[in-house]
Amino acid sequence: MDTPEDSHLRKVDATRWAAVASLLALVAVLLVWELGLHRSWWAIKALPLCAPLAGLLKRRLYTYRWTSLLVWPWFAEGVVRCTTDASLASRAFAGAEVALTLALFIACSLHVRTRLSHKDPA
């Protein structure tokens, strides 16, 4: 039988892995988009997104908080390029960027909310 503690730990793990997966997918999309499609040095825009990875994997609550704020410039860039780029492929990558930034924001927000609602010290 599931205890409330088991249920809570499953929610924490699910939001943790959702955040990590969406962050890694976002970095991959940005690298493929800029290096593969455009062959551009703008691929460095993925570099700041690598900073929170260790903190997310170590379940540092503060990292989840600031990561949820970090993603908004990438969201804005995705929205702008989704509506202005001429290339259909580029607009598709921009749409993926928007979707992944939203997924990352939601996963980080839910992770923080879940942990704080249960007074999780970890």
PDB file of C-alpha atoms in Angstrom:
ATOM      1  CA  MET A   1       0.000   0.000   0.000  1.00  0.00           C
ATOM      2  CA  ASP A   2       1.207   3.493  -0.834  1.00  0.00           C
ATOM      3  CA  THR A   3       1.965   5.794   2.049  1.00  0.00           C
ATOM      4  CA  PRO A   4       1.673   9.579   1.681  1.00  0.00           C
ATOM      5  CA  GLU A   5       5.457   9.715   1.967  1.00  0.00           C
ATOM      6  CA  ASP A   6       5.890   7.334  -0.984  1.00  0.00           C
ATOM      7  CA  SER A   7       3.459   9.361  -3.060  1.00  0.00           C
ATOM      8  CA  HIS A   8       5.305  12.563  -2.214  1.00  0.00           C
ATOM      9  CA  LEU A   9       8.693  11.071  -3.126  1.00  0.00           C
ATOM     10  CA  ARG A  10       7.321   9.863  -6.475  1.00  0.00           C
ATOM     11  CA  LYS A  11       6.031  13.368  -7.270  1.00  0.00           C
ATOM     12  CA  VAL A  12       9.382  14.905  -6.311  1.00  0.00           C
ATOM     13  CA  ASP A  13      11.275  12.423  -8.495  1.00  0.00           C
ATOM     14  CA  ALA A  14       8.875  12.884 -11.416  1.00  0.00           C
ATOM     15  CA  THR A  15       9.221  16.660 -11.389  1.00  0.00           C
ATOM     16  CA  ARG A  16      12.984  16.378 -10.947  1.00  0.00           C
ATOM     17  CA  TRP A  17      13.390  14.144 -13.974  1.00  0.00           C
ATOM     18  CA  ALA A  18      10.950  16.226 -16.025  1.00  0.00           C
ATOM     19  CA  ALA A  19      13.058  19.301 -15.306  1.00  0.00           C
ATOM     20  CA  VAL A  20      16.331  17.542 -16.148  1.00  0.00           C
ATOM     21  CA  ALA A  21      14.916  15.996 -19.333  1.00  0.00           C
ATOM     22  CA  SER A  22      13.430  19.266 -20.591  1.00  0.00           C
ATOM     23  CA  LEU A  23      16.670  21.124 -19.826  1.00  0.00           C
ATOM     24  CA  LEU A  24      18.800  18.577 -21.694  1.00  0.00           C
ATOM     25  CA  ALA A  25      16.333  18.510 -24.601  1.00  0.00           C
ATOM     26  CA  LEU A  26      16.369  22.318 -24.775  1.00  0.00           C
ATOM     27  CA  VAL A  27      20.170  22.388 -24.917  1.00  0.00           C
ATOM     28  CA  ALA A  28      20.138  19.707 -27.627  1.00  0.00           C
ATOM     29  CA  VAL A  29      17.548  21.576 -29.705  1.00  0.00           C
ATOM     30  CA  LEU A  30      19.537  24.806 -29.474  1.00  0.00           C
ATOM     31  CA  LEU A  31      22.772  23.089 -30.491  1.00  0.00           C
ATOM     32  CA  VAL A  32      21.221  21.225 -33.429  1.00  0.00           C
ATOM     33  CA  TRP A  33      19.387  24.365 -34.533  1.00  0.00           C
ATOM     34  CA  GLU A  34      22.385  26.669 -34.526  1.00  0.00           C
ATOM     35  CA  LEU A  35      25.180  24.230 -35.394  1.00  0.00           C
ATOM     36  CA  GLY A  36      23.296  21.916 -37.721  1.00  0.00           C
ATOM     37  CA  LEU A  37      20.809  24.192 -39.443  1.00  0.00           C
ATOM     38  CA  HIS A  38      22.559  27.570 -39.443  1.00  0.00           C
ATOM     39  CA  ARG A  39      26.209  26.610 -38.811  1.00  0.00           C
ATOM     40  CA  SER A  40      26.338  29.594 -36.504  1.00  0.00           C
ATOM     41  CA  TRP A  41      28.439  30.533 -33.503  1.00  0.00           C
ATOM     42  CA  TRP A  42      25.151  31.489 -31.793  1.00  0.00           C
ATOM     43  CA  ALA A  43      25.168  27.945 -30.429  1.00  0.00           C
ATOM     44  CA  ILE A  44      26.895  29.492 -27.400  1.00  0.00           C
ATOM     45  CA  LYS A  45      23.444  30.616 -26.267  1.00  0.00           C
ATOM     46  CA  ALA A  46      22.993  27.054 -24.943  1.00  0.00           C
ATOM     47  CA  LEU A  47      25.978  27.400 -22.614  1.00  0.00           C
ATOM     48  CA  PRO A  48      24.227  29.256 -19.740  1.00  0.00           C
ATOM     49  CA  LEU A  49      21.584  26.528 -19.681  1.00  0.00           C
ATOM     50  CA  CYS A  50      24.247  24.005 -18.650  1.00  0.00           C
ATOM     51  CA  ALA A  51      24.888  25.851 -15.372  1.00  0.00           C
ATOM     52  CA  PRO A  52      21.851  24.553 -13.440  1.00  0.00           C
ATOM     53  CA  LEU A  53      22.237  20.890 -14.443  1.00  0.00           C
ATOM     54  CA  ALA A  54      24.332  19.813 -11.438  1.00  0.00           C
ATOM     55  CA  GLY A  55      22.005  21.565  -8.992  1.00  0.00           C
ATOM     56  CA  LEU A  56      18.938  19.989 -10.570  1.00  0.00           C
ATOM     57  CA  LEU A  57      20.475  16.532 -10.334  1.00  0.00           C
ATOM     58  CA  LYS A  58      21.436  17.133  -6.682  1.00  0.00           C
ATOM     59  CA  ARG A  59      17.881  18.339  -5.852  1.00  0.00           C
ATOM     60  CA  ARG A  60      19.005  21.784  -4.713  1.00  0.00           C
ATOM     61  CA  LEU A  61      15.773  23.675  -4.173  1.00  0.00           C
ATOM     62  CA  TYR A  62      17.366  27.060  -4.834  1.00  0.00           C
ATOM     63  CA  THR A  63      18.550  25.853  -8.260  1.00  0.00           C
ATOM     64  CA  TYR A  64      14.996  24.888  -9.212  1.00  0.00           C
ATOM     65  CA  ARG A  65      13.838  28.353  -8.180  1.00  0.00           C
ATOM     66  CA  TRP A  66      16.341  30.326 -10.217  1.00  0.00           C
ATOM     67  CA  THR A  67      16.157  27.969 -13.190  1.00  0.00           C
ATOM     68  CA  SER A  68      12.445  28.719 -13.491  1.00  0.00           C
ATOM     69  CA  LEU A  69      13.431  32.367 -13.948  1.00  0.00           C
ATOM     70  CA  LEU A  70      16.447  31.671 -16.164  1.00  0.00           C
ATOM     71  CA  VAL A  71      14.420  30.212 -19.052  1.00  0.00           C
ATOM     72  CA  TRP A  72      12.389  33.298 -19.974  1.00  0.00           C
ATOM     73  CA  PRO A  73      14.931  34.879 -22.394  1.00  0.00           C
ATOM     74  CA  TRP A  74      14.964  31.614 -24.364  1.00  0.00           C
ATOM     75  CA  PHE A  75      11.168  31.583 -24.342  1.00  0.00           C
ATOM     76  CA  ALA A  76      11.111  35.144 -25.707  1.00  0.00           C
ATOM     77  CA  GLU A  77      13.663  34.320 -28.382  1.00  0.00           C
ATOM     78  CA  GLY A  78      11.636  31.280 -29.427  1.00  0.00           C
ATOM     79  CA  VAL A  79       8.431  33.277 -29.713  1.00  0.00           C
ATOM     80  CA  VAL A  80      10.113  36.007 -31.769  1.00  0.00           C
ATOM     81  CA  ARG A  81      11.860  33.587 -34.108  1.00  0.00           C
ATOM     82  CA  CYS A  82       8.760  31.409 -34.430  1.00  0.00           C
ATOM     83  CA  THR A  83       6.867  34.391 -35.789  1.00  0.00           C
ATOM     84  CA  THR A  84       9.613  36.062 -37.832  1.00  0.00           C
ATOM     85  CA  ASP A  85      12.027  33.485 -39.286  1.00  0.00           C
ATOM     86  CA  ALA A  86      11.565  32.790 -42.969  1.00  0.00           C
ATOM     87  CA  SER A  87      12.624  29.146 -42.854  1.00  0.00           C
ATOM     88  CA  LEU A  88      10.005  26.574 -41.902  1.00  0.00           C
ATOM     89  CA  ALA A  89      12.698  24.422 -40.241  1.00  0.00           C
ATOM     90  CA  SER A  90      13.874  27.365 -38.173  1.00  0.00           C
ATOM     91  CA  ARG A  91      10.303  28.113 -37.091  1.00  0.00           C
ATOM     92  CA  ALA A  92       9.899  24.465 -36.070  1.00  0.00           C
ATOM     93  CA  PHE A  93      13.036  24.643 -33.913  1.00  0.00           C
ATOM     94  CA  ALA A  94      11.758  27.886 -32.402  1.00  0.00           C
ATOM     95  CA  GLY A  95       8.460  26.198 -31.583  1.00  0.00           C
ATOM     96  CA  ALA A  96      10.360  23.358 -29.908  1.00  0.00           C
ATOM     97  CA  GLU A  97      12.342  25.936 -27.932  1.00  0.00           C
ATOM     98  CA  VAL A  98       9.119  27.555 -26.712  1.00  0.00           C
ATOM     99  CA  ALA A  99       7.588  24.208 -25.752  1.00  0.00           C
ATOM    100  CA  LEU A 100      10.708  23.050 -23.906  1.00  0.00           C
ATOM    101  CA  THR A 101      11.131  26.303 -21.994  1.00  0.00           C
ATOM    102  CA  LEU A 102       7.520  26.052 -20.854  1.00  0.00           C
ATOM    103  CA  ALA A 103       8.035  22.414 -19.866  1.00  0.00           C
ATOM    104  CA  LEU A 104      11.158  23.351 -17.901  1.00  0.00           C
ATOM    105  CA  PHE A 105       9.385  26.221 -16.149  1.00  0.00           C
ATOM    106  CA  ILE A 106       6.406  24.034 -15.217  1.00  0.00           C
ATOM    107  CA  ALA A 107       8.592  21.153 -14.013  1.00  0.00           C
ATOM    108  CA  CYS A 108      10.740  23.458 -11.848  1.00  0.00           C
ATOM    109  CA  SER A 109       7.699  25.241 -10.439  1.00  0.00           C
ATOM    110  CA  LEU A 110       5.943  21.989  -9.601  1.00  0.00           C
ATOM    111  CA  HIS A 111       9.105  20.602  -8.029  1.00  0.00           C
ATOM    112  CA  VAL A 112       9.443  23.627  -5.736  1.00  0.00           C
ATOM    113  CA  ARG A 113       5.752  23.595  -4.886  1.00  0.00           C
ATOM    114  CA  THR A 114       5.731  19.869  -4.136  1.00  0.00           C
ATOM    115  CA  ARG A 115       8.765  20.033  -1.896  1.00  0.00           C
ATOM    116  CA  LEU A 116       7.596  23.105   0.003  1.00  0.00           C
ATOM    117  CA  SER A 117       4.109  21.703   0.514  1.00  0.00           C
ATOM    118  CA  HIS A 118       5.561  18.703   2.325  1.00  0.00           C
ATOM    119  CA  LYS A 119       8.284  20.594   4.211  1.00  0.00           C
ATOM    120  CA  ASP A 120      10.935  18.510   2.450  1.00  0.00           C
ATOM    121  CA  PRO A 121      14.351  19.485   3.905  1.00  0.00           C
ATOM    122  CA  ALA A 122      16.362  17.901   1.081  1.00  0.00           C
TER     123      ALA A 122
END
